[in-house]
Tab-separated table of C-alpha atoms in Angstrom:
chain	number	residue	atom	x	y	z
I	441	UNK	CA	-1.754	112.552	-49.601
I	442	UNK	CA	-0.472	109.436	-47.664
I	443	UNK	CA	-0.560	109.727	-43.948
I	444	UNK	CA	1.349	107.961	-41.364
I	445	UNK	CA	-0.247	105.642	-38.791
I	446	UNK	CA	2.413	104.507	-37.325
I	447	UNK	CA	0.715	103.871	-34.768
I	448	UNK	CA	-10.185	97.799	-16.921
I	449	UNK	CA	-12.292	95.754	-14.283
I	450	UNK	CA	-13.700	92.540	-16.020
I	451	UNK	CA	-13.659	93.376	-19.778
I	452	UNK	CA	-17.325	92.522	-21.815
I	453	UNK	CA	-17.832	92.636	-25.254
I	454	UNK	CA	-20.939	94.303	-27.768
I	455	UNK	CA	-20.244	94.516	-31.095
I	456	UNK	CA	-20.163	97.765	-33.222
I	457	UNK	CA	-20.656	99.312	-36.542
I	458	UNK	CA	-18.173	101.653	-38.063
I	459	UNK	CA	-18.455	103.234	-41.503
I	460	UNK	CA	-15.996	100.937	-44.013
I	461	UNK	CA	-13.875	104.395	-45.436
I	462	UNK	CA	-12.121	106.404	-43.706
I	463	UNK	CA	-8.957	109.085	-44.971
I	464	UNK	CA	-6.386	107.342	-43.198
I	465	UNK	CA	-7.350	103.793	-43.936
I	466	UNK	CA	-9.408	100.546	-43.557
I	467	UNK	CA	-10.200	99.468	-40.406
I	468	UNK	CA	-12.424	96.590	-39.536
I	469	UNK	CA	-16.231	96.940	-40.366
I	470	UNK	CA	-17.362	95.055	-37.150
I	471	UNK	CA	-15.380	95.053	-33.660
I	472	UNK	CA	-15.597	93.814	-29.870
I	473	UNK	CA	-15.545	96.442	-27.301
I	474	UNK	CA	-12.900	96.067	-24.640
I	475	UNK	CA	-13.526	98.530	-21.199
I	476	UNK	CA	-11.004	100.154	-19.657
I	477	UNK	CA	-9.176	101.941	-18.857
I	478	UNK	CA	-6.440	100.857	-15.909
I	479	UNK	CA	-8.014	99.287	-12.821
I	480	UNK	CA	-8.402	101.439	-9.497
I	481	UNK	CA	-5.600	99.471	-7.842
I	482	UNK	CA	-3.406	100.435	-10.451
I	483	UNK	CA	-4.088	103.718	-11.043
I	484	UNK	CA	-3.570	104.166	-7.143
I	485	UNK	CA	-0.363	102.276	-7.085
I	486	UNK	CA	1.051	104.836	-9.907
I	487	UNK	CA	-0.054	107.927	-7.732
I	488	UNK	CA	1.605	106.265	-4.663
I	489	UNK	CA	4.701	105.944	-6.553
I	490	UNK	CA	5.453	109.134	-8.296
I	491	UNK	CA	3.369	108.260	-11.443
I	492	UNK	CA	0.468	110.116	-11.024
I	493	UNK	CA	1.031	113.019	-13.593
I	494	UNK	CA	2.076	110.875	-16.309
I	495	UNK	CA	-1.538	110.413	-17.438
I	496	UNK	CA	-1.611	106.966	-17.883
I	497	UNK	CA	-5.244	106.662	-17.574
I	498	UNK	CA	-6.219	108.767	-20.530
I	499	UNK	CA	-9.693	109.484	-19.176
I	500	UNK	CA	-9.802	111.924	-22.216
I	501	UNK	CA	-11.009	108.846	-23.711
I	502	UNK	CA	-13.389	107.595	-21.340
I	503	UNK	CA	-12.814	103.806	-20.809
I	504	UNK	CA	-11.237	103.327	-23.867
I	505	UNK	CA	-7.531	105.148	-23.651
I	506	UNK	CA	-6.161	102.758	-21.190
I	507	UNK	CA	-5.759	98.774	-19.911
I	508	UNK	CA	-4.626	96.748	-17.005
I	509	UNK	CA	-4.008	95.814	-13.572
I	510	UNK	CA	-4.961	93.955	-10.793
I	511	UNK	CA	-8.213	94.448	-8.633
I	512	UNK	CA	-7.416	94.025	-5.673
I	513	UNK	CA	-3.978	92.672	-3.627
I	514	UNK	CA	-5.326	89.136	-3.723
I	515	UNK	CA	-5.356	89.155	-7.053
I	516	UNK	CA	-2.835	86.705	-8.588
I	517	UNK	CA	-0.812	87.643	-12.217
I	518	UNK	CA	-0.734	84.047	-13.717
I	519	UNK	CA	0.744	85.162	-16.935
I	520	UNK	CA	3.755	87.169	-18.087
I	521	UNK	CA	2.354	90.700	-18.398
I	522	UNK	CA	2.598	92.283	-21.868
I	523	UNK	CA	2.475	95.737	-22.649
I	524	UNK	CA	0.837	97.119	-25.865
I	525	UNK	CA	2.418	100.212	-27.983
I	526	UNK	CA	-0.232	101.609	-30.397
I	527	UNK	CA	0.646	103.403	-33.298
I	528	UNK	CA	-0.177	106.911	-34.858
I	529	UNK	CA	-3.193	108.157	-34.551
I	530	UNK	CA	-4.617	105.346	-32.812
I	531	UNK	CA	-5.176	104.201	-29.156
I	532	UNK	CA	-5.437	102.063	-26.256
I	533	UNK	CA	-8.095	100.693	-27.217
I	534	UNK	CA	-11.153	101.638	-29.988
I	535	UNK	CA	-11.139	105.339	-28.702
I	536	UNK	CA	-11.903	106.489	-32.442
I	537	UNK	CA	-11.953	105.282	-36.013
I	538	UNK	CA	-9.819	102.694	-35.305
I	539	UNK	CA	-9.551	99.554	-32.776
I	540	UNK	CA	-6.287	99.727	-30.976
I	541	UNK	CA	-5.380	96.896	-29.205
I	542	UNK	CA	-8.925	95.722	-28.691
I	543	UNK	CA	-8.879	92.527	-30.476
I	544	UNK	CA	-6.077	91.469	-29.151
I	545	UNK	CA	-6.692	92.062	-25.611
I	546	UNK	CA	-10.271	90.211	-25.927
I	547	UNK	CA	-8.560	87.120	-27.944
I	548	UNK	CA	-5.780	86.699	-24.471
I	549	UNK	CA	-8.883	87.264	-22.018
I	550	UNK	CA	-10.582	84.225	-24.356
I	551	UNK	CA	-7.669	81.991	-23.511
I	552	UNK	CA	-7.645	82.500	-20.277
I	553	UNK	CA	-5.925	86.286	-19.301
I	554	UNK	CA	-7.291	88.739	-17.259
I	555	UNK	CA	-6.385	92.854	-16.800
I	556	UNK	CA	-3.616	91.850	-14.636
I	557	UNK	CA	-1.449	90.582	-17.400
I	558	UNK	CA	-2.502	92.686	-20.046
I	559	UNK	CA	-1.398	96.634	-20.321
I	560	UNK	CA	-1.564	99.674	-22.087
I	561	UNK	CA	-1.817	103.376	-22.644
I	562	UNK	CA	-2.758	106.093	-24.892
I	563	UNK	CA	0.008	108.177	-26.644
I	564	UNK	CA	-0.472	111.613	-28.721
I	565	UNK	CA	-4.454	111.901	-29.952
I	566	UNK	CA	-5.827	109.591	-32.703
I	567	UNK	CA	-7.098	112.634	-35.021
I	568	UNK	CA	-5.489	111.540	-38.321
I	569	UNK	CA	-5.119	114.586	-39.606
I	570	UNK	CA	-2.260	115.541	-37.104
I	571	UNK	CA	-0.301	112.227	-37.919
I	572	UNK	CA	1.759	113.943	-39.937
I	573	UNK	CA	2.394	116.243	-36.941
I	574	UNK	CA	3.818	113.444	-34.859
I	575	UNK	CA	7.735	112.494	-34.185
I	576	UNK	CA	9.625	110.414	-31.534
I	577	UNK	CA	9.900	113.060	-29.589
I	578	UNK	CA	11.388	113.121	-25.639
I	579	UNK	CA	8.337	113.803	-24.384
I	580	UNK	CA	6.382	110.699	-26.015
I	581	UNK	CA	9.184	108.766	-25.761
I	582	UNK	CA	10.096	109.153	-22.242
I	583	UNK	CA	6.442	108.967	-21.227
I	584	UNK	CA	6.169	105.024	-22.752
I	585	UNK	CA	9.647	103.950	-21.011
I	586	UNK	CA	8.230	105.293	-17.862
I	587	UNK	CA	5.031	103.038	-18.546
I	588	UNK	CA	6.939	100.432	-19.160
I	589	UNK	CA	8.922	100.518	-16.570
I	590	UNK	CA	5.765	100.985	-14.077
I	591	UNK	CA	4.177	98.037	-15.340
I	592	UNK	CA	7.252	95.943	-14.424
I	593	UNK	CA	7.670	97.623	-10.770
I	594	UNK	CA	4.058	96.994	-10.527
I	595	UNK	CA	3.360	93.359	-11.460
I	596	UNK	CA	7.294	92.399	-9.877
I	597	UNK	CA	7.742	90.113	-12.432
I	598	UNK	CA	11.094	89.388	-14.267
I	599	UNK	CA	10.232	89.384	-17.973
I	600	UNK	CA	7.563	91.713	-19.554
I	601	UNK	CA	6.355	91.011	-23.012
I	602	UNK	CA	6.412	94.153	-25.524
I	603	UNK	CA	4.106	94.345	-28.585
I	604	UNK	CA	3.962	97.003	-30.764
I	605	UNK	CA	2.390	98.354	-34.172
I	606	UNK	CA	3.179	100.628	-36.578
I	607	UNK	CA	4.897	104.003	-35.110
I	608	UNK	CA	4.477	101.982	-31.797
I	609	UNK	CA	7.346	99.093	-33.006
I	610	UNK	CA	10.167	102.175	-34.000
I	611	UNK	CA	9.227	104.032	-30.187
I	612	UNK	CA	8.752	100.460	-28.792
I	613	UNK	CA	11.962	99.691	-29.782
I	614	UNK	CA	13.784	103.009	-28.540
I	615	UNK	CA	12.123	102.708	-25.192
I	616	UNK	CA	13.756	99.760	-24.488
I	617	UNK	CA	17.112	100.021	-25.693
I	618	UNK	CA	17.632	104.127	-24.303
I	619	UNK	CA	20.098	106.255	-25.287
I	620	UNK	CA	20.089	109.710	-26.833
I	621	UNK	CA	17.400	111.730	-29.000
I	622	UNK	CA	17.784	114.612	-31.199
I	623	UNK	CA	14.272	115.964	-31.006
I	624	UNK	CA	12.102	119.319	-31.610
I	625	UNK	CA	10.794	119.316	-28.151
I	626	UNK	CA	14.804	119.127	-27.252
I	627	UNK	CA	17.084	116.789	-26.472
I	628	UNK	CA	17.215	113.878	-23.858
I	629	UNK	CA	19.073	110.620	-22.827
I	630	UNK	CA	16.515	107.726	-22.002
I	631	UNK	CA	18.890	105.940	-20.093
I	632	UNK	CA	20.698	102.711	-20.285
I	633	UNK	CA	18.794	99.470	-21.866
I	634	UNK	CA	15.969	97.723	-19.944
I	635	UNK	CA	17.307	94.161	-19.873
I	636	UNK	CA	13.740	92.277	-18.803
I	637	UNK	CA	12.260	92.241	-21.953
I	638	UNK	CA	11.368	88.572	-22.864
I	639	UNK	CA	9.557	88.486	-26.465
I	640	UNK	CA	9.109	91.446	-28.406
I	641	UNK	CA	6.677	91.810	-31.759
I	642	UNK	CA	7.140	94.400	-34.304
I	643	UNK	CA	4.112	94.542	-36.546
I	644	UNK	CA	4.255	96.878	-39.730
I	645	UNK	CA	6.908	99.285	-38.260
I	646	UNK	CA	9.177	101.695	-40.421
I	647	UNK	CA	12.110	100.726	-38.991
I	648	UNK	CA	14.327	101.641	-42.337
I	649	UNK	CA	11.950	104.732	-42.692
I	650	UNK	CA	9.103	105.715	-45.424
I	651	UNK	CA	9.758	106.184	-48.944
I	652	UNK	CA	6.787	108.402	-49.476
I	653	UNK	CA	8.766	110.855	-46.842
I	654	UNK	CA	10.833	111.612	-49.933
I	655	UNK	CA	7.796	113.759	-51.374
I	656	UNK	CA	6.385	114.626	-47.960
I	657	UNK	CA	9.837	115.605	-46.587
I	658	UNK	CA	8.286	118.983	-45.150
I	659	UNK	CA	6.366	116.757	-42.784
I	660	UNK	CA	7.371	116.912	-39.341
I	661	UNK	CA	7.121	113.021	-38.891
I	662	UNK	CA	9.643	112.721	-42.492
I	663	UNK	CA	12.271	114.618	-40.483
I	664	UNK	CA	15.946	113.296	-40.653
I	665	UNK	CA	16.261	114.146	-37.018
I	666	UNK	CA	13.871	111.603	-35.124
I	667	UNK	CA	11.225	111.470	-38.238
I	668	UNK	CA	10.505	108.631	-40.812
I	669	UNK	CA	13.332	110.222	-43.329
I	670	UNK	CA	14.273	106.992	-45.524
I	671	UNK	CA	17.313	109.054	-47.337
I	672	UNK	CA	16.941	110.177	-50.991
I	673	UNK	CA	19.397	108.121	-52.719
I	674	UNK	CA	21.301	104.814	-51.426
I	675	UNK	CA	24.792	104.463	-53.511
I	676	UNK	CA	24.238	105.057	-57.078
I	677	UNK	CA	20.501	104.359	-56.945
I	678	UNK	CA	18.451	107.583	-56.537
I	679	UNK	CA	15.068	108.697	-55.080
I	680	UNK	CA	13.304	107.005	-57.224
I	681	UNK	CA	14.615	103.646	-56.668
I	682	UNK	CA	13.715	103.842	-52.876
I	683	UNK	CA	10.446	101.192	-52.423
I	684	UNK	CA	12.243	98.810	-55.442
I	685	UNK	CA	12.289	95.402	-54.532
I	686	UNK	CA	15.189	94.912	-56.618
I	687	UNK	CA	17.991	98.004	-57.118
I	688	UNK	CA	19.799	98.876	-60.064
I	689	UNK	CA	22.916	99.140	-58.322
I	690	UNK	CA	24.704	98.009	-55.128
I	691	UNK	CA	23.258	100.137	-51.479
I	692	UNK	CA	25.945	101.609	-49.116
I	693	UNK	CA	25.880	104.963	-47.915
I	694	UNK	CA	22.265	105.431	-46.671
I	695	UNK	CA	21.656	108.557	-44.812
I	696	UNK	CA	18.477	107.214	-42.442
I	697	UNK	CA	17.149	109.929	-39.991
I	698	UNK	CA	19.700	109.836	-36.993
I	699	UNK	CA	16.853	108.533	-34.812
I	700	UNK	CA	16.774	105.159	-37.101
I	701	UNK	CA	20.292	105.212	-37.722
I	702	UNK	CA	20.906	105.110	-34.408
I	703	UNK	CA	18.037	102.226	-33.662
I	704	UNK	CA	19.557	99.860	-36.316
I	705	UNK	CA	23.083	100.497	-35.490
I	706	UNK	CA	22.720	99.290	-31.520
I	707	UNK	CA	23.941	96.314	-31.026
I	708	UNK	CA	22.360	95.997	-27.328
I	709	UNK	CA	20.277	93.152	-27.464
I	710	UNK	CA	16.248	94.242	-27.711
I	711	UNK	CA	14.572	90.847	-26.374
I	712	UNK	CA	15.539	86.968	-26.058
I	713	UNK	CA	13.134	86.721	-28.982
I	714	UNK	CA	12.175	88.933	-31.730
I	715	UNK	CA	9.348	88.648	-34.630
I	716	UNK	CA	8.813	90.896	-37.088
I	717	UNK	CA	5.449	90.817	-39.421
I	718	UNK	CA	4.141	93.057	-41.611
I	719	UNK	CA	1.664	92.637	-45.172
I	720	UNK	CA	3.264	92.549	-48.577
I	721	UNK	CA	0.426	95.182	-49.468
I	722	UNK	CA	0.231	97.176	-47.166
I	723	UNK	CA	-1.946	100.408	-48.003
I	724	UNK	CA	0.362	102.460	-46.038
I	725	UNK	CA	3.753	101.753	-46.097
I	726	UNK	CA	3.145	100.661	-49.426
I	727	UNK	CA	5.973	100.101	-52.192
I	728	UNK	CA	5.889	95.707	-50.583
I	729	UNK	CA	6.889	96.832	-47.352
I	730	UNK	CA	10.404	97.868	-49.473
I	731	UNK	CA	12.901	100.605	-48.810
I	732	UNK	CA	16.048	100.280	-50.496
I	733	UNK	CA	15.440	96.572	-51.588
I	734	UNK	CA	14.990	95.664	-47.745
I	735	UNK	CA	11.397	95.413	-46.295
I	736	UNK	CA	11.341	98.248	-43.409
I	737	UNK	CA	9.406	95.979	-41.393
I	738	UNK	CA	12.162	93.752	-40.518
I	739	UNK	CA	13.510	94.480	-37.005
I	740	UNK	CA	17.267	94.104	-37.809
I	741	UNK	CA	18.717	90.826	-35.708
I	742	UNK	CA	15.049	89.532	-35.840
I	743	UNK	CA	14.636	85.773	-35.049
I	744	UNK	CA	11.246	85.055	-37.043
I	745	UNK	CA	9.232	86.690	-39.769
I	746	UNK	CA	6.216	86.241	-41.386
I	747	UNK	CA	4.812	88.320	-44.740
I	748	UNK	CA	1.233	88.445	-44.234
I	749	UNK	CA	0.104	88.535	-48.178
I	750	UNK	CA	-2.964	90.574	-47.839
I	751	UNK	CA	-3.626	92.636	-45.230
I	752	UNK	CA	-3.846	96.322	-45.073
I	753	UNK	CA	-1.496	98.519	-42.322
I	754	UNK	CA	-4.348	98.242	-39.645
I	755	UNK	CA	-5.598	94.619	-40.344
I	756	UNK	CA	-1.340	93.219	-39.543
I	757	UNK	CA	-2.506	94.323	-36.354
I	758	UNK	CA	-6.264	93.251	-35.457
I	759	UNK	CA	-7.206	90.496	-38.179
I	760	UNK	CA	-8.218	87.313	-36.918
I	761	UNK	CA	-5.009	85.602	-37.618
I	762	UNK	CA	-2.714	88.270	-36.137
I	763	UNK	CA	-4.113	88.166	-33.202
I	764	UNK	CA	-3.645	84.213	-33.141
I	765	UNK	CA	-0.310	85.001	-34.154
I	766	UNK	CA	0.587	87.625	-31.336
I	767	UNK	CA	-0.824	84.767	-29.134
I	768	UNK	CA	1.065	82.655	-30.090
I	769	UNK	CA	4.543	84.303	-30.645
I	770	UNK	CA	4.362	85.594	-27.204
I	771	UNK	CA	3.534	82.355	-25.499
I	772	UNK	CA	6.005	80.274	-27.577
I	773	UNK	CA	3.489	77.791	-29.205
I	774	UNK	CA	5.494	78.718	-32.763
């Protein structure tokens, strides 16, 4: 069965070996080792300001389920801090099988960055086998905003840049822009939109939903509340049709999950810049990134794109050129 993965003093590196197979997907066979997790200064300015049981640290994970902050007062933030949203099952940083946003993080400290512009958290656990367990739920979903939010009290600066992956681009998303959610855990209002987000990057995230939910709809993460439900037919096409890059017959009438319905249908603006990315092979999403003859990876009002043409769910996020990419997309340079 397919799964879903839709997922701090000086940092050093080592390099380590992970086994090449794993049941939820490929990661990387060698990695750098980012340490976390959030700096002392920062974990004391989130207890001093009502943050403290939010468990942003994640010292469940040792130095691995957290990143970021300053070290001291002195410290200057040269750089427009960016905040990191893993996806499911995955982490902060390479707290299990896979890498989180460890690649990343080391390629920014390479060019120059340092913990104080750099942040994120753990969300949910990174056993695989409960991915199909997870949902954007209040709890989860409130948590991130409130990380978010932190970050930007705590650095003072105007802008933030978000980044997300996988799960992490669809709660990314809804963090930003608030409103309502329908959820298991019950319902809450996230509040009005943040307005200081300056670039966000969606990489492989189900935005239109998951057409392999059609056969998995008993998972909890498929649901049509605030799950990955795609819909089962779209006009006169039916289930069947769902990952077809071309359909039979025109789509109207789609019945996403109210949680993306809702998403796509706000018309509050998410960032001055978007970019959406994803792989046209994607081992997870799989049918070309397609639902409904529309790649679910395309953050609707997006203002760049790029189809990575071989890359699995996990390697959009940490390959080599990704990471360039993120870079780059964040800083402007394309």
């Amino acid at each position: 069965r397919m799964f879903l993965l839709l997922f701090l003093p000086p940092s050093f590196i080592s390099s380590t070996a992970i086994p090449q197979l794993h049941p939820l997907g490929e990661s990387t066979q060698r990695i750098n080792r980012v340490n976390g997790p959030l700096t002392a200064h920062f974990a004391s300015w989130l207890e001093d300001n009502g943050y403290g049981s939010d468990d942003f640290l994640r010292l469940d994970y040792g130095d691995q389920g957290s990143y970021g902050g300053k070290t001291s007062d002195d410290q200057e933030i040269s750089f427009t801090p960016v905040v990191f949203i893993h996806g499911n099952s995955d982490s902060a940083l390479t707290a299990g099988y896979y890498q989180g946003w460890t690649n990343t993080i080391q390629y920014f400290i390479d060019k120059g960055w340092n913990s104080a512009s750099l942040y994120a958290t753990s969300w949910g656990d990174d056993n695989g086998l409960n991915a199909e367990l997870r949902t954007h739920n209040c709890e989860t979903t409130q948590r991130l905003r409130r990380f978010l939010i932190a970050v930007q009290n705590y650095t003072k600066s105007d802008k933030i840049h978000v980044i997300g992956h996988s799960m992490g681009v669809t709660l990314g998303r809804k963090i930003i822009l608030g409103g309502k959610i329908t959820a298991s855990d019950g319902n809450c209002d996230l509040g009005a939109p943040l307005r200081f987000i300056d670039v966000f990057v969606g990489l492989a995230g189900a935005n239109y939903g998951l057409c392999h939910c059609i056969v998995d709809s008993d998972h909890p993460t498929c649901n049509h509340d605030n799950g990955y439900w795609p819909g089962d037919y779209c006009g006169d096409n039916a289930a069947d049709q769902c990952g077809a890059a071309v359909l039979q017959y025109p789509c109207n009438g789609v019945k996403y999950s109210t949680f993306l319905n809702d998403l796509n249908s706000d018309f509050d603006q998410l960032a001055k810049r978007v970019v959406s990315a994803w792989s046209s092979v994607d081992d997870l999403i799989q049918y070309g990134d397609n639902i409904w003859g529309h790649p679910t990876s395309l953050i609707v009002r997006s203002n760049d794109k790029k189809i990575y043409p071989n890359y699995t769910h996990m390697e959009t996020k940490e390959s080599p050129e990704s990471v360039r990419d993120q870079y780059e997309w964040i800083n402007r340079i394309k």
